[in-house]
Amino acid sequence: MVGFPFPLGLISSLTGYASLSEEFHWLASASIGIILCNIVYRLTRLISLLSFEGYHKLSKAQRVEWNNRGFSTVHAIAVAFSSFYLLLLSDTFHEDHRDELIISRRSTLSDTTLGISIGYFLADLGMIFWHFPALGGLEYVLHHALSMFSIFLSLVSGKGQIYILLVLFSESTTPFVNLRWYLDVAGKKNSNLYVINGVALFLGWLVARILLFIYFFIHMFIHFDQVKTVFPLGFYSLLLVPPVLAVMNLVWFWKIVKGLIKTVSKATHSQ
């Protein structure tokens, strides 16, 4: 069954047509992502009210961010596990398993993962704009906009999903970032857990957002003959968006390193 043609002026040689079942799958996945964010936001608020006595003492802005970080943590864990499975445990992206070019490989699970992530970024970006700049400044808007743009192109074209999943796996550092904020707001900056989490954040960021991006660029260089087969908008996005994200990761990593040094020095001095 034939669905609606994509606007040829926007994405000239993307796919041409998508079946109605594919279009429904994409929209359903994104909608589920948005709905799940709303559910987890409300559950975070409810659980915090019942289990954390300091929650009601937080300001309104802090409670909003507290709940917002709840669904960002759940999304990060979900997409990290899904990306890990697709990239390492399943045979979808194994080099020699299929005759199909690795740049063109996809699966129902990978499409679902990308769709749900679009829903998450839409929900989070909406909250960022609504409460701007309380939940993040322009760097977060840029990060989310670039992420959504890249995920959308890969989802509707089926091209480059291996690279999108590599980037989504880097979301595995988000729970550590959020836990650091939770401990800070809860007045636990001097706890051992805060120091341990800082070390875990440093190591996780180094592996998932620095070394993994180096692997990303090496892999893309080795498979550049396949990358060149991607439609023009997707090709130039692959060349431009990842370096921007990599630079942002390096800037944030430098801040993490400075924060870790300060935390460890303070803990050592107090002992």
Coordinates of C-alpha atoms in Angstrom, one line a residue:
M1 CA 0.0 0.0 0.0
V2 CA 1.5 3.4 -1.0
G3 CA 1.5 6.3 1.4
F4 CA 2.2 9.9 0.9
P5 CA 5.1 11.2 -1.2
F6 CA 7.7 13.2 0.7
P7 CA 8.2 16.8 -0.5
L8 CA 10.8 16.4 -3.3
G9 CA 12.1 19.9 -2.7
L10 CA 12.9 19.1 0.9
I11 CA 14.3 15.7 0.6
S12 CA 14.8 15.1 -3.1
S13 CA 16.0 11.5 -3.1
L14 CA 15.2 10.4 0.4
T15 CA 12.9 7.5 -0.2
G16 CA 10.3 8.9 -2.6
Y17 CA 7.4 7.1 -0.9
A18 CA 6.8 5.4 2.4
S19 CA 4.1 2.8 3.0
L20 CA 1.2 3.7 5.3
S21 CA 2.4 1.1 7.8
E22 CA 5.8 2.7 7.9
E23 CA 4.4 6.2 8.4
F24 CA 2.1 4.9 11.1
H25 CA 5.0 3.1 12.9
W26 CA 7.1 6.3 12.9
L27 CA 4.2 8.5 14.2
A28 CA 3.2 5.9 16.7
S29 CA 6.7 5.5 18.1
A30 CA 7.2 9.3 18.4
S31 CA 3.7 9.6 20.1
I32 CA 4.6 6.8 22.5
G33 CA 7.8 8.7 23.3
I34 CA 5.9 11.8 24.2
I35 CA 3.3 9.9 26.2
L36 CA 5.9 8.0 28.1
C37 CA 7.7 11.2 29.0
N38 CA 4.5 12.6 30.4
I39 CA 3.8 9.4 32.4
V40 CA 7.3 9.3 33.9
Y41 CA 7.2 13.0 34.7
R42 CA 4.0 12.5 36.7
L43 CA 5.4 9.3 38.3
T44 CA 8.6 11.0 39.3
R45 CA 6.6 13.7 41.0
L46 CA 4.4 11.2 42.8
I47 CA 7.2 8.9 44.0
S48 CA 9.3 11.9 45.1
L49 CA 6.4 13.3 47.2
L50 CA 6.0 9.9 48.9
S51 CA 9.7 9.0 49.3
F52 CA 11.7 12.2 49.5
E53 CA 10.8 14.5 52.4
G54 CA 12.7 17.4 51.0
Y55 CA 10.8 17.5 47.7
H56 CA 8.1 19.8 49.0
K57 CA 10.7 22.2 50.1
L58 CA 12.1 22.7 46.6
S59 CA 11.1 25.8 44.6
K60 CA 8.6 25.4 41.8
A61 CA 11.4 25.7 39.2
Q62 CA 13.4 23.0 41.0
R63 CA 10.4 20.6 41.2
V64 CA 9.9 21.0 37.4
E65 CA 13.5 20.3 36.7
W66 CA 13.5 17.4 39.2
N67 CA 10.6 15.7 37.4
N68 CA 12.0 16.6 34.0
R69 CA 15.3 14.8 34.8
G70 CA 13.2 11.8 35.8
F71 CA 12.0 11.1 32.2
S72 CA 15.4 12.1 30.7
T73 CA 17.0 9.4 32.9
V74 CA 14.5 6.8 31.8
H75 CA 14.9 7.7 28.2
A76 CA 18.7 7.6 28.4
I77 CA 18.7 4.1 30.0
A78 CA 16.1 2.7 27.5
V79 CA 17.9 4.0 24.3
A80 CA 21.3 3.1 25.7
F81 CA 20.2 -0.6 26.3
S82 CA 18.5 -0.7 22.9
S83 CA 21.5 0.8 21.1
F84 CA 23.8 -1.6 22.9
Y85 CA 21.7 -4.6 21.9
L86 CA 21.3 -3.5 18.2
L87 CA 25.0 -2.6 17.8
L88 CA 26.7 -5.5 19.6
L89 CA 24.2 -8.3 20.4
S90 CA 22.0 -8.5 17.4
D91 CA 23.3 -9.3 13.9
T92 CA 21.6 -6.2 12.3
F93 CA 24.9 -4.2 12.0
H94 CA 27.5 -7.0 12.0
E95 CA 29.9 -6.3 9.2
D96 CA 29.7 -9.6 7.4
H97 CA 26.3 -10.9 8.2
R98 CA 24.3 -9.4 5.3
D99 CA 25.0 -8.4 1.7
E100 CA 23.2 -5.1 2.3
L101 CA 25.4 -2.0 2.9
I102 CA 25.8 -1.3 6.6
I103 CA 24.9 2.3 6.0
S104 CA 21.4 1.1 4.8
R105 CA 20.6 -1.4 7.5
R106 CA 17.6 -1.0 9.8
S107 CA 15.2 -3.1 11.8
T108 CA 11.8 -2.7 13.4
L109 CA 13.5 -2.2 16.8
S110 CA 15.9 0.4 15.4
D111 CA 13.0 2.3 13.8
T112 CA 11.1 2.2 17.1
T113 CA 14.1 3.4 19.1
L114 CA 14.6 6.3 16.8
G115 CA 10.9 7.2 16.8
I116 CA 10.7 7.1 20.6
S117 CA 13.8 9.3 20.8
I118 CA 12.2 11.9 18.5
G119 CA 9.2 11.9 20.9
Y120 CA 11.5 12.4 23.9
F121 CA 13.4 15.3 22.3
L122 CA 10.2 16.9 21.2
A123 CA 8.8 16.7 24.8
D124 CA 12.0 17.8 26.4
L125 CA 12.5 20.7 23.9
G126 CA 9.0 21.8 24.5
M127 CA 9.6 22.0 28.2
I128 CA 12.9 23.8 27.7
F129 CA 11.2 26.5 25.6
W130 CA 8.2 26.7 28.0
H131 CA 10.5 27.3 31.0
F132 CA 13.4 28.9 29.2
P133 CA 16.1 29.2 30.3
A134 CA 15.5 27.4 33.6
L135 CA 15.9 23.9 32.1
G136 CA 18.9 24.8 29.8
G137 CA 20.2 27.5 27.6
L138 CA 20.8 27.8 23.9
E139 CA 23.4 25.0 24.0
Y140 CA 20.6 22.5 25.0
V141 CA 18.3 23.9 22.3
L142 CA 21.1 23.4 19.7
H143 CA 21.9 19.9 21.0
H144 CA 18.2 18.8 20.9
A145 CA 17.5 20.4 17.5
L146 CA 20.5 18.8 15.8
S147 CA 19.7 15.4 17.4
M148 CA 16.1 15.5 16.3
F149 CA 17.0 16.6 12.8
S150 CA 19.6 13.8 12.4
I151 CA 17.3 11.1 13.9
F152 CA 14.4 12.2 11.7
L153 CA 16.5 12.0 8.5
S154 CA 17.8 8.6 9.4
L155 CA 14.4 7.2 10.4
V156 CA 12.5 8.2 7.3
S157 CA 15.3 7.3 4.9
G158 CA 16.7 4.2 6.7
K159 CA 20.2 5.5 6.1
G160 CA 23.0 5.8 8.7
Q161 CA 21.1 4.3 11.5
I162 CA 24.2 2.7 12.8
Y163 CA 25.7 6.2 13.4
I164 CA 22.5 7.5 15.1
L165 CA 22.5 4.5 17.5
L166 CA 26.2 5.1 18.3
V167 CA 25.3 8.7 19.3
L168 CA 22.2 7.6 21.2
F169 CA 24.4 5.2 23.2
S170 CA 26.2 8.2 24.5
E171 CA 23.0 9.1 26.4
S172 CA 24.2 6.4 28.9
T173 CA 26.0 9.3 30.7
T174 CA 22.8 11.2 31.4
P175 CA 21.8 9.2 34.5
F176 CA 25.1 10.2 36.1
V177 CA 24.6 13.9 35.1
N178 CA 21.1 13.8 36.6
L179 CA 22.2 12.0 39.8
R180 CA 24.8 14.7 40.3
W181 CA 22.1 17.4 40.1
Y182 CA 19.7 15.5 42.4
L183 CA 22.5 15.1 45.1
D184 CA 23.4 18.8 44.7
V185 CA 19.8 20.0 45.2
A186 CA 19.3 17.5 48.1
G187 CA 22.3 19.0 49.9
K188 CA 24.5 15.9 49.4
K189 CA 27.5 17.5 47.7
N190 CA 29.8 16.4 50.6
S191 CA 28.6 12.7 50.5
N192 CA 30.7 9.8 49.3
L193 CA 28.0 9.0 46.7
Y194 CA 28.5 12.4 45.2
V195 CA 32.3 11.8 44.8
I196 CA 31.7 8.2 43.4
N197 CA 29.1 9.5 41.0
G198 CA 31.6 12.2 39.8
V199 CA 34.2 9.6 39.1
A200 CA 31.6 7.4 37.3
L201 CA 30.5 10.5 35.2
F202 CA 34.1 11.3 34.2
L203 CA 34.8 7.7 33.1
G204 CA 31.4 7.3 31.4
W205 CA 31.8 10.5 29.6
L206 CA 35.3 9.6 28.5
V207 CA 34.2 6.3 27.1
A208 CA 30.7 7.1 25.7
R209 CA 31.2 10.7 24.5
I210 CA 34.9 11.0 23.7
L211 CA 36.3 7.6 22.8
L212 CA 33.1 6.5 21.2
F213 CA 33.0 9.5 19.0
I214 CA 36.6 8.8 17.9
Y215 CA 35.4 5.3 16.9
F216 CA 32.4 6.9 15.2
F217 CA 34.7 9.0 12.9
I218 CA 37.1 6.2 12.2
H219 CA 34.2 3.9 11.3
M220 CA 32.7 6.6 9.0
F221 CA 36.1 7.1 7.4
I222 CA 36.6 3.4 6.7
H223 CA 33.1 3.1 5.2
F224 CA 33.2 6.5 3.4
D225 CA 32.4 4.8 0.1
Q226 CA 29.1 3.8 1.6
V227 CA 28.5 7.1 3.3
K228 CA 28.8 8.8 -0.1
T229 CA 25.8 6.8 -1.3
V230 CA 23.5 8.6 1.1
F231 CA 21.2 11.3 -0.3
P232 CA 22.7 14.8 -0.3
L233 CA 21.0 16.3 2.8
G234 CA 21.8 13.1 4.8
F235 CA 25.4 13.0 3.5
Y236 CA 26.2 16.6 4.5
S237 CA 24.4 16.1 7.9
L238 CA 26.7 13.2 8.6
L239 CA 29.7 15.4 7.8
L240 CA 28.6 18.4 9.8
V241 CA 26.4 17.4 12.8
P242 CA 28.6 14.8 14.5
P243 CA 31.6 17.2 14.7
V244 CA 29.4 19.9 16.3
L245 CA 28.2 17.4 18.9
A246 CA 31.7 16.2 19.5
V247 CA 32.9 19.7 20.2
M248 CA 30.0 20.2 22.6
N249 CA 30.9 17.0 24.3
L250 CA 34.6 18.1 24.7
V251 CA 33.5 21.5 26.2
W252 CA 31.2 19.7 28.7
F253 CA 33.9 17.1 29.4
W254 CA 36.3 19.9 30.4
K255 CA 33.7 21.2 32.8
I256 CA 33.3 17.7 34.2
V257 CA 37.0 17.4 34.7
K258 CA 37.2 20.7 36.5
G259 CA 34.3 19.8 38.7
L260 CA 35.7 16.4 39.5
I261 CA 39.1 17.9 40.5
K262 CA 37.3 20.4 42.7
T263 CA 35.2 17.7 44.4
V264 CA 38.0 15.3 45.0
S265 CA 40.3 18.0 46.3
K266 CA 37.6 19.2 48.7
A267 CA 36.9 15.6 49.9
T268 CA 40.6 14.9 50.4
H269 CA 41.0 18.2 52.3
S270 CA 38.1 17.6 54.6
Q271 CA 39.4 14.1 55.5

